[in-house]
Amino acid sequence: MTCLFLCVCSVLVGQTISTLTSQDKVSIRGLSVVTDQIIWASGSNGMVALSVDGGSSWKWNQVRGFEKKDFRDIEGFDHKTAVIVAVDEPGLILKTFNGGETWKIVYTDSSKGMFLDAMEFWENGNGIVVGDPIDGKIYVTRTGDFGNNWERYQSKSLPITETGEAMFASSGTNIRKFNNQEAMVVTGGKRSRLLLHEKWIDLPLLQGAESTGANSIAFWNVSPRKPRIIVVGGDFTRDTLTEKNCVISS
């Protein structure tokens, strides 16, 4: 598979698309836009990309020792530091302090059934990584120092999922911060729901099969009293369907 970064430019007569960079044999899933100039991306075959000029040029690195790993989410803090999450067993989180030249393992979990899906950070350095359910509960590990140290969260209050309900490690965006303390999580599979304020909310998306449900969530404030939430999903094996694949709430 070839990965392309595309730039869409608005002009008076329409839009044009130009290829910014191309890399063979990598599927990019993770994206972190730190500033207008600093952009990180991550994907299959242990590949990580960094741009410091707004996407005009990119530097590619393959994480040494993890050439077969799939890094489906990345969080950049500046042009030197970033955190990546690897899917499948064992669960791994790595961090770089030198622009992706080398990476340090900051968290590992070899529990059976491990599959980390996505991560989110707050401005104060608090962060969270969620993974597919283990023993019927969403997997959660947390950090309070920008990803230098992590601790698995084990509590009776962990969200309980139903059989066949999980999360898609498709874009790193099935978890998003909602305020200074809380995050929103969306699930897919045989049941698709939104978790907010420790409550499950059913989503009117396609669901009932392993390939259905929510893939991504975004949140923004139109005004202090008018939050907007958008969730996209559907059935990733039937990409021509145009019903029940996008929902919006205010």
Coordinates of C-alpha atoms in Angstrom, one line a residue:
M1 CA 0.0 0.0 0.0
T2 CA 1.2 3.5 -0.8
C3 CA 0.7 6.3 1.6
L4 CA 0.1 9.8 0.2
F5 CA -0.1 13.1 2.0
L6 CA -2.4 15.5 0.1
C7 CA -2.8 19.2 0.2
V8 CA -6.1 20.8 -0.7
C9 CA -5.8 24.4 -1.7
S10 CA -8.9 26.7 -1.9
V11 CA -8.9 29.2 -4.9
L12 CA -11.5 31.3 -6.5
V13 CA -12.1 28.8 -9.3
G14 CA -12.2 25.7 -7.1
Q15 CA -9.8 23.3 -5.4
T16 CA -6.6 21.6 -6.4
I17 CA -5.0 18.6 -4.8
S18 CA -1.2 18.1 -4.9
T19 CA 0.9 15.3 -3.5
L20 CA 3.2 16.5 -0.7
T21 CA 5.0 13.2 0.0
S22 CA 4.7 9.5 -0.9
Q23 CA 5.9 6.5 1.0
D24 CA 5.6 2.9 -0.3
K25 CA 4.5 0.0 1.9
V26 CA 3.0 1.9 4.7
S27 CA -0.6 2.6 5.8
I28 CA -0.8 5.8 7.8
R29 CA -3.5 5.8 10.5
G30 CA -2.2 8.2 13.2
L31 CA -2.0 12.0 12.7
S32 CA -1.1 14.8 15.2
V33 CA -1.1 18.5 14.2
V34 CA 0.9 20.3 16.9
T35 CA 1.0 23.7 15.2
D36 CA 0.6 25.0 11.7
Q37 CA 4.1 23.9 11.0
I38 CA 4.7 20.8 13.1
I39 CA 2.8 17.6 12.0
W40 CA 3.4 14.0 13.1
A41 CA 2.0 10.8 11.5
S42 CA 2.4 7.1 12.2
G43 CA 1.4 3.8 10.6
S44 CA 2.3 0.3 9.6
N45 CA 5.7 -1.3 9.3
G46 CA 7.0 0.8 12.2
M47 CA 6.9 4.0 10.2
V48 CA 6.7 7.5 11.7
A49 CA 6.7 10.8 9.7
L50 CA 7.5 14.3 10.8
S51 CA 7.0 17.7 9.0
V52 CA 8.3 21.0 10.5
D53 CA 7.2 23.2 7.5
G54 CA 3.5 22.7 7.5
G55 CA 3.6 19.5 5.4
S56 CA 5.7 20.8 2.5
S57 CA 8.4 18.2 3.3
W58 CA 8.5 15.1 5.5
K59 CA 11.1 13.1 7.3
W60 CA 10.4 9.3 7.5
N61 CA 11.8 7.1 10.2
Q62 CA 11.3 3.4 10.9
V63 CA 11.3 2.7 14.6
R64 CA 14.3 0.3 15.1
G65 CA 13.3 -3.0 16.6
F66 CA 9.6 -2.5 15.8
E67 CA 9.7 -2.8 12.0
K68 CA 6.6 -5.1 12.0
K69 CA 4.6 -3.1 14.4
D70 CA 1.5 -1.0 13.5
F71 CA 1.5 2.4 15.2
R72 CA -2.1 3.6 14.7
D73 CA -2.1 6.6 16.9
I74 CA 0.5 9.4 17.6
E75 CA 0.5 12.4 19.8
G76 CA 3.1 15.1 19.2
F77 CA 4.1 17.8 21.7
D78 CA 6.7 19.7 19.7
H79 CA 9.2 19.0 17.0
K80 CA 11.3 16.8 19.3
T81 CA 8.8 14.8 21.5
A82 CA 6.0 12.5 20.6
V83 CA 4.2 9.4 21.8
I84 CA 3.1 6.4 19.7
V85 CA 0.8 3.5 20.4
A86 CA 1.3 0.0 18.9
V87 CA -1.7 -2.3 18.4
D88 CA -1.9 -6.0 19.1
E89 CA 0.0 -8.0 21.8
P90 CA 1.9 -6.9 23.7
G91 CA 0.4 -3.5 24.2
L92 CA 3.2 -0.9 23.7
I93 CA 3.6 2.8 24.1
L94 CA 6.9 4.5 23.0
K95 CA 8.2 8.1 23.2
T96 CA 10.8 10.0 21.3
F97 CA 12.8 13.0 22.6
N98 CA 14.8 13.6 19.5
G99 CA 12.4 14.1 16.6
G100 CA 11.9 10.4 16.0
E101 CA 15.5 9.4 15.6
T102 CA 15.2 7.0 18.6
W103 CA 12.3 5.7 20.7
K104 CA 12.0 4.6 24.3
I105 CA 9.5 2.1 25.6
V106 CA 7.5 3.8 28.3
Y107 CA 4.8 1.2 28.7
T108 CA 4.2 -2.4 28.0
D109 CA 1.4 -4.9 28.8
S110 CA 1.5 -8.5 27.7
S111 CA -2.0 -9.4 29.0
K112 CA -3.9 -11.8 26.8
G113 CA -6.2 -10.0 24.4
M114 CA -4.3 -6.7 24.5
F115 CA -5.2 -4.4 21.6
L116 CA -4.6 -0.7 22.2
D117 CA -6.8 1.6 20.0
A118 CA -6.3 5.3 20.6
M119 CA -5.0 8.0 22.9
E120 CA -5.8 11.5 24.0
F121 CA -3.9 14.2 25.9
W122 CA -4.8 17.3 27.9
E123 CA -2.8 20.5 27.9
N124 CA -1.5 19.8 31.5
G125 CA 0.2 16.6 30.5
N126 CA -2.6 14.2 31.6
G127 CA -3.2 11.5 29.0
I128 CA -5.2 8.4 28.4
V129 CA -4.9 5.3 26.1
V130 CA -7.9 3.1 25.6
G131 CA -8.0 -0.5 24.3
D132 CA -10.4 -3.3 23.4
P133 CA -12.2 -4.8 26.4
I134 CA -10.5 -7.3 28.6
D135 CA -12.8 -9.3 30.8
G136 CA -15.7 -7.3 29.5
K137 CA -14.3 -3.9 30.5
I138 CA -12.6 -1.2 28.4
Y139 CA -8.9 -1.2 28.8
V140 CA -7.5 2.1 30.2
T141 CA -4.0 3.3 31.0
R142 CA -3.2 6.8 32.1
T143 CA -0.3 9.2 32.4
G144 CA 0.2 12.5 34.2
D145 CA 3.5 13.6 32.8
F146 CA 3.1 13.8 29.0
G147 CA 3.6 10.1 28.5
N148 CA 6.8 9.5 30.4
N149 CA 5.2 7.1 32.8
W150 CA 1.9 5.1 32.6
E151 CA -0.2 3.2 34.9
R152 CA -3.0 0.8 34.1
Y153 CA -6.3 2.0 35.5
Q154 CA -8.1 -0.9 37.3
S155 CA -11.3 -0.1 38.9
K156 CA -14.8 -1.5 39.4
S157 CA -16.1 1.6 37.8
L158 CA -14.4 0.8 34.4
P159 CA -17.0 0.9 31.6
I160 CA -18.6 -2.5 30.9
T161 CA -19.1 -3.5 27.3
E162 CA -21.4 -6.0 25.7
T163 CA -20.4 -9.1 23.7
G164 CA -19.0 -8.0 20.3
E165 CA -18.6 -4.4 21.3
A166 CA -15.1 -2.9 21.0
M167 CA -13.3 0.0 19.4
F168 CA -11.7 0.5 16.0
A169 CA -8.0 1.3 15.9
S170 CA -8.6 3.1 12.7
S171 CA -7.6 6.7 13.3
G172 CA -6.8 7.4 16.9
T173 CA -10.0 9.4 17.1
N174 CA -12.5 7.2 18.9
I175 CA -11.6 9.0 22.1
R176 CA -11.6 12.8 22.5
K177 CA -11.4 15.2 25.5
F178 CA -14.7 16.8 26.3
N179 CA -13.5 19.2 29.1
N180 CA -10.6 19.6 31.4
Q181 CA -11.2 16.3 33.1
E182 CA -13.5 14.1 31.0
A183 CA -13.2 12.3 27.7
M184 CA -15.7 10.9 25.2
V185 CA -15.3 7.3 23.8
V186 CA -17.2 5.7 20.9
T187 CA -17.5 2.0 20.3
G188 CA -18.4 -0.2 17.4
G189 CA -19.1 -3.7 16.4
K190 CA -22.3 -5.5 17.3
R191 CA -23.2 -2.4 19.4
S192 CA -22.2 1.2 18.9
R193 CA -22.4 3.6 21.8
L194 CA -21.0 6.9 23.1
L195 CA -19.5 7.0 26.7
L196 CA -19.8 10.4 28.3
H197 CA -20.2 11.4 32.0
E198 CA -19.8 7.7 32.9
K199 CA -23.0 7.0 31.0
W200 CA -23.6 4.9 27.8
I201 CA -25.6 6.6 25.0
D202 CA -26.8 4.5 22.1
L203 CA -25.8 5.9 18.7
P204 CA -28.1 5.8 15.7
L205 CA -25.4 4.3 13.4
L206 CA -25.2 1.1 11.5
Q207 CA -24.4 -1.7 14.0
G208 CA -24.9 -5.4 14.6
A209 CA -21.8 -6.7 12.8
E210 CA -18.1 -6.7 13.6
S211 CA -17.4 -4.1 10.8
T212 CA -20.2 -1.7 11.9
G213 CA -20.5 1.2 14.3
A214 CA -18.6 4.3 15.2
N215 CA -15.0 5.0 14.0
S216 CA -14.3 8.6 15.0
I217 CA -15.6 11.4 17.2
A218 CA -15.0 15.1 17.2
F219 CA -16.2 17.9 19.6
W220 CA -16.2 21.7 19.4
N221 CA -17.9 24.6 21.1
V222 CA -20.0 26.8 18.9
S223 CA -20.5 28.8 22.1
P224 CA -20.0 28.1 25.8
R225 CA -23.6 26.7 26.0
K226 CA -23.7 25.0 22.6
P227 CA -21.3 22.1 22.4
R228 CA -21.4 20.1 19.2
I229 CA -20.5 16.4 18.8
I230 CA -20.1 14.6 15.5
V231 CA -19.6 10.9 15.1
V232 CA -18.8 9.1 11.9
G233 CA -18.8 5.4 11.2
G234 CA -21.1 2.9 9.3
D235 CA -19.8 -0.3 7.8
F236 CA -16.2 -0.2 6.6
T237 CA -16.7 -3.3 4.5
R238 CA -19.5 -1.5 2.5
D239 CA -18.1 1.9 1.8
T240 CA -20.8 2.9 -0.7
L241 CA -23.6 3.0 1.9
T242 CA -24.9 6.4 2.5
E243 CA -27.2 5.9 5.5
K244 CA -26.5 5.8 9.2
N245 CA -22.8 6.7 8.9
C246 CA -22.7 10.2 10.4
V247 CA -24.6 11.7 13.4
I248 CA -24.4 15.1 15.0
S249 CA -25.6 16.2 18.4
S250 CA -25.8 19.6 20.1

